[in-house]
PDB file of C-alpha atoms in Angstrom:
ATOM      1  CA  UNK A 225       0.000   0.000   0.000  1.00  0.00           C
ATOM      2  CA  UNK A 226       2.772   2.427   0.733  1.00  0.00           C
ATOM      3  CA  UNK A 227       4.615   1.633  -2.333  1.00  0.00           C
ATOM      4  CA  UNK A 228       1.617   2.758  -4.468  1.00  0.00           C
ATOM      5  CA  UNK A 229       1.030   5.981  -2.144  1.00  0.00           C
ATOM      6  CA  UNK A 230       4.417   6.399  -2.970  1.00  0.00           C
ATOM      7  CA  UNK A 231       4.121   6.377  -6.968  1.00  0.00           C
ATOM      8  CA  UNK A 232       0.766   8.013  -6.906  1.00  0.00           C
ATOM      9  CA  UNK A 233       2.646  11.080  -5.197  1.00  0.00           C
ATOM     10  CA  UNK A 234       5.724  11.038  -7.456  1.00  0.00           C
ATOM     11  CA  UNK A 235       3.374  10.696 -10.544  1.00  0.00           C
ATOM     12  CA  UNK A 236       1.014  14.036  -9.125  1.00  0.00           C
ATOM     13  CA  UNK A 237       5.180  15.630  -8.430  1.00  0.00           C
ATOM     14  CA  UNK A 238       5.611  14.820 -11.687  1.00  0.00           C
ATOM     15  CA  UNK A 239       2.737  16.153 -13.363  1.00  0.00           C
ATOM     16  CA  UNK A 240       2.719  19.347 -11.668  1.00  0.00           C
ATOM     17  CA  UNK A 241       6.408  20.241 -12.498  1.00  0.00           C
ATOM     18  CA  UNK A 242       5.682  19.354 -15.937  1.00  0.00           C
ATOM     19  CA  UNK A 243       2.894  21.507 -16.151  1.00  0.00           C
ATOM     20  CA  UNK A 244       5.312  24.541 -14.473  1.00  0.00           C
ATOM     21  CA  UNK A 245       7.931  24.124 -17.516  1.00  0.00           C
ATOM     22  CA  UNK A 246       5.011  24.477 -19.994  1.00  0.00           C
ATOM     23  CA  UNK A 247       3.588  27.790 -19.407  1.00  0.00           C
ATOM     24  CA  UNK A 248       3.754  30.801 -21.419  1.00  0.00           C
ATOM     25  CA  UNK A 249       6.727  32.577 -21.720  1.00  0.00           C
ATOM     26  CA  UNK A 250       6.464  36.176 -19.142  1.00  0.00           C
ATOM     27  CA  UNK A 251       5.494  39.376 -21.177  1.00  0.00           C
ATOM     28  CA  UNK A 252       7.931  41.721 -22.426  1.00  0.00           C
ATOM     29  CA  UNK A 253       6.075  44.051 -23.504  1.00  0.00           C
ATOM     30  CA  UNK A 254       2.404  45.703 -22.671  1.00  0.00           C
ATOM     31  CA  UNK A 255       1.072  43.716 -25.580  1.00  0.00           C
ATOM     32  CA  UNK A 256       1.649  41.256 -28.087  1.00  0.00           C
ATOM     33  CA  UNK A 257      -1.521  41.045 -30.304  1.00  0.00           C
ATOM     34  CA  UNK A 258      -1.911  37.922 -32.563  1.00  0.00           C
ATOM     35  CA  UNK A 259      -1.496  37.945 -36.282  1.00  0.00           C
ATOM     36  CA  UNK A 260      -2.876  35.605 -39.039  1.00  0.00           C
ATOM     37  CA  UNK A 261       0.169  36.295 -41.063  1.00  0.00           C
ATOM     38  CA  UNK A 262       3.395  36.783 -40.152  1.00  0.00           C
ATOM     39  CA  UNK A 263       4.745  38.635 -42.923  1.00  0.00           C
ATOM     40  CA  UNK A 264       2.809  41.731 -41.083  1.00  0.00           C
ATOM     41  CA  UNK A 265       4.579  41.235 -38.355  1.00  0.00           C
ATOM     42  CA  UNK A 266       6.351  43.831 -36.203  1.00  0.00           C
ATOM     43  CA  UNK A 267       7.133  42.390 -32.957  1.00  0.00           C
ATOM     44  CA  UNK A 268       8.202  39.498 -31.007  1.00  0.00           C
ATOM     45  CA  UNK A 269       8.048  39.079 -27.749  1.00  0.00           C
ATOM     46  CA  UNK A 270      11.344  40.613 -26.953  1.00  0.00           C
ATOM     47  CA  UNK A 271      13.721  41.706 -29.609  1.00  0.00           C
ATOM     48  CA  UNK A 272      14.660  40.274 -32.860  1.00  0.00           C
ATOM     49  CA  UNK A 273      18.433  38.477 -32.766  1.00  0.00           C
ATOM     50  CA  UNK A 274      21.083  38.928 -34.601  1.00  0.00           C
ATOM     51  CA  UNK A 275      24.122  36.279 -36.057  1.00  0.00           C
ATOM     52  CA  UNK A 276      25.464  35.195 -32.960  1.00  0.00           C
ATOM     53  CA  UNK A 277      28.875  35.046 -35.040  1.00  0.00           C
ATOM     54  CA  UNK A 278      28.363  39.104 -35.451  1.00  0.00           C
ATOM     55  CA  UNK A 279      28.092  39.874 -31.663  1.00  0.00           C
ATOM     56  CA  UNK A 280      30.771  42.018 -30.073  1.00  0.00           C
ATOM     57  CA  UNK A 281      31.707  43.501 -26.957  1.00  0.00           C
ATOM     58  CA  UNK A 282      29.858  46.712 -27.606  1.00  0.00           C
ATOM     59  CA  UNK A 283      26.564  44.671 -27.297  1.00  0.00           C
ATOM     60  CA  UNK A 284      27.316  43.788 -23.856  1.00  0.00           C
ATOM     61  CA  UNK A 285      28.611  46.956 -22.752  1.00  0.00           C
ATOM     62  CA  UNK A 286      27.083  50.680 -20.788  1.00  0.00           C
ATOM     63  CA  UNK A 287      28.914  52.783 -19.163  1.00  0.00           C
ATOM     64  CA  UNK A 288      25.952  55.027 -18.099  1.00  0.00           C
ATOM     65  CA  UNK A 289      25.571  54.170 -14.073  1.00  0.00           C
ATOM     66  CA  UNK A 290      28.430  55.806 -12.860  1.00  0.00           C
ATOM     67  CA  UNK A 291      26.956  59.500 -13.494  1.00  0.00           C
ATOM     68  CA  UNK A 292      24.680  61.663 -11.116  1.00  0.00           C
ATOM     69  CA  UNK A 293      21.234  61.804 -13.055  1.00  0.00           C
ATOM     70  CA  UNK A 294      20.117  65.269 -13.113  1.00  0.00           C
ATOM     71  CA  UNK A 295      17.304  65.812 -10.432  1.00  0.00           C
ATOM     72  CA  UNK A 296      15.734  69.250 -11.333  1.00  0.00           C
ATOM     73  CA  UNK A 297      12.482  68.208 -12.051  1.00  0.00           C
ATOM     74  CA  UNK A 298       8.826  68.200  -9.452  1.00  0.00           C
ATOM     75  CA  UNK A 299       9.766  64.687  -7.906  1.00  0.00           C
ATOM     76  CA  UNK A 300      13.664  65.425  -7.336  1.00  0.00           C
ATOM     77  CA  UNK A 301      14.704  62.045  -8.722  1.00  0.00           C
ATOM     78  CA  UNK A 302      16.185  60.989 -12.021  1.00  0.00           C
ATOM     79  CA  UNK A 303      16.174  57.302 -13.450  1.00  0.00           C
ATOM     80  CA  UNK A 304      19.143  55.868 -15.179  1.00  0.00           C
ATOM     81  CA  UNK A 305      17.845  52.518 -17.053  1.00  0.00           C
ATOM     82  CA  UNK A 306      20.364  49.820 -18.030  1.00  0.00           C
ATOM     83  CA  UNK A 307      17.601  47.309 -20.151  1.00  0.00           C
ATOM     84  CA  UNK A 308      17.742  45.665 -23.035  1.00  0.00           C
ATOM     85  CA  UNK A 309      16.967  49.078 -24.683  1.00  0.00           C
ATOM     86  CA  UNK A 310      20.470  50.302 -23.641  1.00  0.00           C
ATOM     87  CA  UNK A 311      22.178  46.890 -23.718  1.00  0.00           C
ATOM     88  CA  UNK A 312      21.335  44.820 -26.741  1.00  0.00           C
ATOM     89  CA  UNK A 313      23.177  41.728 -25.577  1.00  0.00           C
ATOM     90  CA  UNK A 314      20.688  41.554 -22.419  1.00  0.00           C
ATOM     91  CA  UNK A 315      18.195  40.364 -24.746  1.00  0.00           C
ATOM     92  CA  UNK A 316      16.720  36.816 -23.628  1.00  0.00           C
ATOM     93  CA  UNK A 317      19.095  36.668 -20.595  1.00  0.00           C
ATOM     94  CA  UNK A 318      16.257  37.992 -18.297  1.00  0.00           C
ATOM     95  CA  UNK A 319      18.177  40.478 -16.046  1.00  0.00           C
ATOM     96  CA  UNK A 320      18.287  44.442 -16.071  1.00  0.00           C
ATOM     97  CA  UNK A 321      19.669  47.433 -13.976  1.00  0.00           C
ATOM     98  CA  UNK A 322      19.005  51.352 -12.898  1.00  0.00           C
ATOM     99  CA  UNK A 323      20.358  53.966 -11.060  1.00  0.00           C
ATOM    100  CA  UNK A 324      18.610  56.551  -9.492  1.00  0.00           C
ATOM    101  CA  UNK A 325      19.358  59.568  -8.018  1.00  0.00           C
ATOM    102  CA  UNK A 326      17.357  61.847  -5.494  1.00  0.00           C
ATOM    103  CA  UNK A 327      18.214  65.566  -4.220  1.00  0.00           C
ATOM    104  CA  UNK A 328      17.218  66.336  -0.706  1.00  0.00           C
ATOM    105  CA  UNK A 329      13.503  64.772  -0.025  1.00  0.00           C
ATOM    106  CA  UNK A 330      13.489  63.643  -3.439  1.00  0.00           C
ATOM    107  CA  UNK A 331      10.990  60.606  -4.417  1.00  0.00           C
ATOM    108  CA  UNK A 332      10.249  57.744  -6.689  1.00  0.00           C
ATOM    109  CA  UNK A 333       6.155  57.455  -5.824  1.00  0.00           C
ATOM    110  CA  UNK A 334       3.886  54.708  -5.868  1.00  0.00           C
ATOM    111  CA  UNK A 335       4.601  52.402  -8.714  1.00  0.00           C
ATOM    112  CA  UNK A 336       5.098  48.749  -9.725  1.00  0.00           C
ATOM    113  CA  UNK A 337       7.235  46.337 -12.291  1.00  0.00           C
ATOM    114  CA  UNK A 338       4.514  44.571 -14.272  1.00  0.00           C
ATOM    115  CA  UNK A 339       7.565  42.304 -15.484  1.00  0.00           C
ATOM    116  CA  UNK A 340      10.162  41.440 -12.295  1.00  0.00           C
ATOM    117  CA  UNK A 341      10.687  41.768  -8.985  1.00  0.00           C
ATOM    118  CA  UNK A 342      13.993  44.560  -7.718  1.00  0.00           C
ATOM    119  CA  UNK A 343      16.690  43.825  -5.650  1.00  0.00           C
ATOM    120  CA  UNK A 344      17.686  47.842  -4.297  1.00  0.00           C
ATOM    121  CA  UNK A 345      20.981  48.778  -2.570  1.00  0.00           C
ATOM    122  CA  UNK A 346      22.006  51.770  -1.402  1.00  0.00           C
ATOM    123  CA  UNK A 347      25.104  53.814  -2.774  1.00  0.00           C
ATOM    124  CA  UNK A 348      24.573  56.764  -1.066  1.00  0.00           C
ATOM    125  CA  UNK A 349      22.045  58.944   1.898  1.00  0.00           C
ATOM    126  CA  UNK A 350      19.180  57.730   3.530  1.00  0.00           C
ATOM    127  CA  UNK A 351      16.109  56.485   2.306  1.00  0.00           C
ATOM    128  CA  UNK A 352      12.656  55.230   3.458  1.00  0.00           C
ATOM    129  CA  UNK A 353      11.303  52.407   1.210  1.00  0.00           C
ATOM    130  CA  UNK A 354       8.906  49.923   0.961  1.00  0.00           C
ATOM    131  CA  UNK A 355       5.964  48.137  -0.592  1.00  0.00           C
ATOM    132  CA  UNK A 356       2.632  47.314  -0.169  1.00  0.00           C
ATOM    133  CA  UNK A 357       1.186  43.506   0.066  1.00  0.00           C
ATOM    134  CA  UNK A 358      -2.252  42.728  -1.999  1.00  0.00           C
ATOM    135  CA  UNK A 359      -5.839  42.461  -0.942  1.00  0.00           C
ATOM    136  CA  UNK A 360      -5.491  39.281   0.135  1.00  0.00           C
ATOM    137  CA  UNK A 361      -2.784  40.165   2.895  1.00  0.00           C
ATOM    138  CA  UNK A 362      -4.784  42.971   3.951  1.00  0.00           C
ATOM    139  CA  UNK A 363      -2.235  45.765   1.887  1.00  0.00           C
ATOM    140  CA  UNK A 364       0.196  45.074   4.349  1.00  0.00           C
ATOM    141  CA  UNK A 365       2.924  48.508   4.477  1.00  0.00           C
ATOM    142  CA  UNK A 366       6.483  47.079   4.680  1.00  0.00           C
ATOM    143  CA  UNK A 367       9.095  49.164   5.193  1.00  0.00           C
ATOM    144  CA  UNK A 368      12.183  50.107   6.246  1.00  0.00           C
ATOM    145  CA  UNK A 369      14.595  53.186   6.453  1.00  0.00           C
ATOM    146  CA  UNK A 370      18.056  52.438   4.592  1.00  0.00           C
ATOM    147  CA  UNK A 371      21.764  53.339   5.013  1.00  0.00           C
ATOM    148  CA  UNK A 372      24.438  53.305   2.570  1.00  0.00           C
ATOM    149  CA  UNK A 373      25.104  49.754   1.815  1.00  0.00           C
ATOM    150  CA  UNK A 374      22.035  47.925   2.845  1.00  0.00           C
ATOM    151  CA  UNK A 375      19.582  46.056   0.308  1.00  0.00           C
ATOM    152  CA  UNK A 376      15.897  45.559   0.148  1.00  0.00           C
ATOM    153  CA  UNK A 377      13.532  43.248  -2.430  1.00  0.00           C
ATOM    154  CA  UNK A 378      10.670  44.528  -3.846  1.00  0.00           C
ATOM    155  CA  UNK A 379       8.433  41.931  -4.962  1.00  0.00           C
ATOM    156  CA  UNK A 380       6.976  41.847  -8.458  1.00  0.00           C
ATOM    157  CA  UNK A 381       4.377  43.270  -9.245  1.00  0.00           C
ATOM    158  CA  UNK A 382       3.750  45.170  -5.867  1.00  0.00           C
ATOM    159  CA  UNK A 383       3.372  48.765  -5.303  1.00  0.00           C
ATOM    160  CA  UNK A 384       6.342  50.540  -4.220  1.00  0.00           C
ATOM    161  CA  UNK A 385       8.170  53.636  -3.259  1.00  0.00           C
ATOM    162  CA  UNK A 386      11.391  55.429  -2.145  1.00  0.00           C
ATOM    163  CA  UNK A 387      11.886  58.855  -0.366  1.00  0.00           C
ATOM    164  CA  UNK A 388      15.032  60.597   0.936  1.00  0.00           C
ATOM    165  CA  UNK A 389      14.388  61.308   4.080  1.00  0.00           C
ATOM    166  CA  UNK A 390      18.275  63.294   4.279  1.00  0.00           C
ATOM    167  CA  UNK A 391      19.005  66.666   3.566  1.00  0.00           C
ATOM    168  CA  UNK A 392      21.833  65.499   1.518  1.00  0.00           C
ATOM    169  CA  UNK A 393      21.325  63.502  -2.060  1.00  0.00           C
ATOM    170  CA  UNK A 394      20.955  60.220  -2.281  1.00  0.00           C
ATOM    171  CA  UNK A 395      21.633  57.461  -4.861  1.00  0.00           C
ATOM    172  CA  UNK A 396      20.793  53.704  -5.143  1.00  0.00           C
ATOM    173  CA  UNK A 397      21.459  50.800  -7.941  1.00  0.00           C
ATOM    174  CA  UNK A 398      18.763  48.357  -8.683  1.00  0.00           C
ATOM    175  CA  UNK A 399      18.270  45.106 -10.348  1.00  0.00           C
ATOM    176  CA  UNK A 400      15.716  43.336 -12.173  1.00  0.00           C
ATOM    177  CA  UNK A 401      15.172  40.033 -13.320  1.00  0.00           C
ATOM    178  CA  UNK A 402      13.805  41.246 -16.841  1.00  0.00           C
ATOM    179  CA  UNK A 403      15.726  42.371 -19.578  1.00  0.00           C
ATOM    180  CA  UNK A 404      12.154  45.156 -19.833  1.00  0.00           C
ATOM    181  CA  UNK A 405      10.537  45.620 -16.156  1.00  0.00           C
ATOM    182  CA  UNK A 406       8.496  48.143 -17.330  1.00  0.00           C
ATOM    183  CA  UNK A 407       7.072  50.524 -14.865  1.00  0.00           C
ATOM    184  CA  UNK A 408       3.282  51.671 -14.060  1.00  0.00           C
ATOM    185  CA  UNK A 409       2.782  54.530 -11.872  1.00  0.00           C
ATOM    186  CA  UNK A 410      -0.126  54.718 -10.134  1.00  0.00           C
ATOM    187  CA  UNK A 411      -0.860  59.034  -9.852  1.00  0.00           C
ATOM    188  CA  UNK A 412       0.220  58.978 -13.661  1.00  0.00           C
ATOM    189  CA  UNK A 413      -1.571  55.872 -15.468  1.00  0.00           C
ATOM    190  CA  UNK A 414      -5.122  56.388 -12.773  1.00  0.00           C
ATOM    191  CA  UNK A 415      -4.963  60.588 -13.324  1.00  0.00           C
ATOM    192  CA  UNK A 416      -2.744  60.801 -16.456  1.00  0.00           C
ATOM    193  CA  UNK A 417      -4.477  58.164 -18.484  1.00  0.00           C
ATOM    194  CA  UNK A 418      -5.115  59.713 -21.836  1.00  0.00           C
ATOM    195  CA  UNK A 419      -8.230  59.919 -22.894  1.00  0.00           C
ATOM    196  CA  UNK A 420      -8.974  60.785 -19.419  1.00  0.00           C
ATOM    197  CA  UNK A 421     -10.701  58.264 -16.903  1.00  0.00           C
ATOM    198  CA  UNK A 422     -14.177  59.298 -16.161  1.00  0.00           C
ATOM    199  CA  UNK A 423     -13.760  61.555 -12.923  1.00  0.00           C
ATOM    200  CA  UNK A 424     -17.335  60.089 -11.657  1.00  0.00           C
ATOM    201  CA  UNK A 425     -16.248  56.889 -11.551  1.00  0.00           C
ATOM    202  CA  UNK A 426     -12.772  57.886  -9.985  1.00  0.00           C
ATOM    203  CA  UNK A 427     -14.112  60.129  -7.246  1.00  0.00           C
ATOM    204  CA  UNK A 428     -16.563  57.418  -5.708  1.00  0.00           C
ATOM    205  CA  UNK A 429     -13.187  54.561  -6.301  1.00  0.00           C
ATOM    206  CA  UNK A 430     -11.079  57.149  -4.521  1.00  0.00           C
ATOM    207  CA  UNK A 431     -13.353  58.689  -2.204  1.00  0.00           C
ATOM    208  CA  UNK A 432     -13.153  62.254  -3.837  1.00  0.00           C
ATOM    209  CA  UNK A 433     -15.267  65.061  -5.195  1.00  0.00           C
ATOM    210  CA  UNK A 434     -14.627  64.756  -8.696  1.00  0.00           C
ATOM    211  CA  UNK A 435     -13.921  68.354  -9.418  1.00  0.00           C
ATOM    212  CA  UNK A 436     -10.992  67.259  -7.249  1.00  0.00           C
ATOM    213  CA  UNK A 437     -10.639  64.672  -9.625  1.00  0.00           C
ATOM    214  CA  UNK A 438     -10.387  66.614 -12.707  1.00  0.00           C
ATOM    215  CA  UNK A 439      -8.072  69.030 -11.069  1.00  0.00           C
ATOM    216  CA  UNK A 440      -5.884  66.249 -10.712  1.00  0.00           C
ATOM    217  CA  UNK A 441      -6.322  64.905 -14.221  1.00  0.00           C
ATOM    218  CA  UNK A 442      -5.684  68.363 -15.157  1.00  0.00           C
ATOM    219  CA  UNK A 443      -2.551  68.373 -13.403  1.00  0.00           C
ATOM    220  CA  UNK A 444      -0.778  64.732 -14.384  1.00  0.00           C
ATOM    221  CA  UNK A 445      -2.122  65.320 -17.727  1.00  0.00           C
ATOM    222  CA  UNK A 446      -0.423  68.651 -18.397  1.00  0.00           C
ATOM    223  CA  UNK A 447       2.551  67.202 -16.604  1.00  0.00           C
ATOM    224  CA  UNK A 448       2.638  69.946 -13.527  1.00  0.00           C
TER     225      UNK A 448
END
């Protein structure tokens, strides 16, 4: 009897890692609409190869990171992306990086990866970061206030944020495990959205008057 428990379980192990190994590839991109024929094709999910006889060490090579990112701008931060956009040879290896920079009280707000999860460590200042869980673990706030040298994870897919809290600037290196994280955030794609979301249905979802609403939409869309 315990031999056939036995080979029930392994066959159930087996099945379920086989189904693992056979699901779709992750997205690379927002979409990737079907086609009936592929000589009108545009896209692939990812980037088209070249001759791996014609690759050189240019493909696999940035030297962008080790500048300050100018911060001028409303949210005192810069982003300085190191993706497959930047660094051809990243393409199907599944990894990315940034840099960011922040002046004094400086912030990257609410947003998410659609596409990986971040590992974050801290070059320079002090900053306050964290993420927030899902629905089902009650949108949980972890967070934590970081030094030079420490690390955090930010999980895919999860809201999250970083402030410098210092008076001084700050600056942090990240990496991804997608060659294109994208990035979503929330004030800009929910008030930014172009055409504009209706501000009815956004003032009762966010508890606001919707002239408040519009004045918002009024403000992300116009870029202020």
């Amino acid at each position: 009897m315990k031999v056939i428990q036995f080979l029930i379980g392994f066959a159930l192990l087996a099945l379920a890692s086989s189904l693992a190994s056979a699901t779709d590839p992750g997205h690379l991109q927002d979409v990737c609409v079907a086609i009936n024929d592929p000589k009108d094709g545009v896209f692939v999910n990812g980037k088209f190869c070249k001759d791996p006889k014609l690759a050189r060490a240019e493909d696999f090579f940035f030297s962008g990171l080790g500048k300050p990112g100018n911060t001028a701008n409303r949210l005192g931060v810069d982003e300085t992306d190191a993706n497959v956009e930047q660094i051809p040879g990243l393409n199907t290896l599944g990894i990315s990086a940034f840099r960011i920079d922040y002046a004094p009280y400086g912030q990257r707000p609410p947003h998410i990866h659609p596409r990986a999860s971040e590992i974050f460590l801290v070059l320079e200042g002090t900053l306050y970061v964290g993420f927030v869980t899902s629905d089902q673990l009650n949108n949980t706030l972890i967070a934590k206030v970081l030094n030079k040298g420490d690390v955090f994870v930010f999980p895919q897919g999860l809201i999250h944020f970083q402030f410098n809290i210092g008076k001084t600037n700050a600056a942090a290196y990240s990496a991804l495990n997608s060659q294109f994280p994208g990035e979503v955030t929330i004030a800009n794609t929910v008030f930014g959205a172009n055409p504009s979301i209706n501000p009815d249905f956004l003032g009762k979802a966010f508890q606001l008057d919707p002239k408040i609403v519009k004045d918002l939409q009024n403000k992300f869309i116009n870029g202020n």
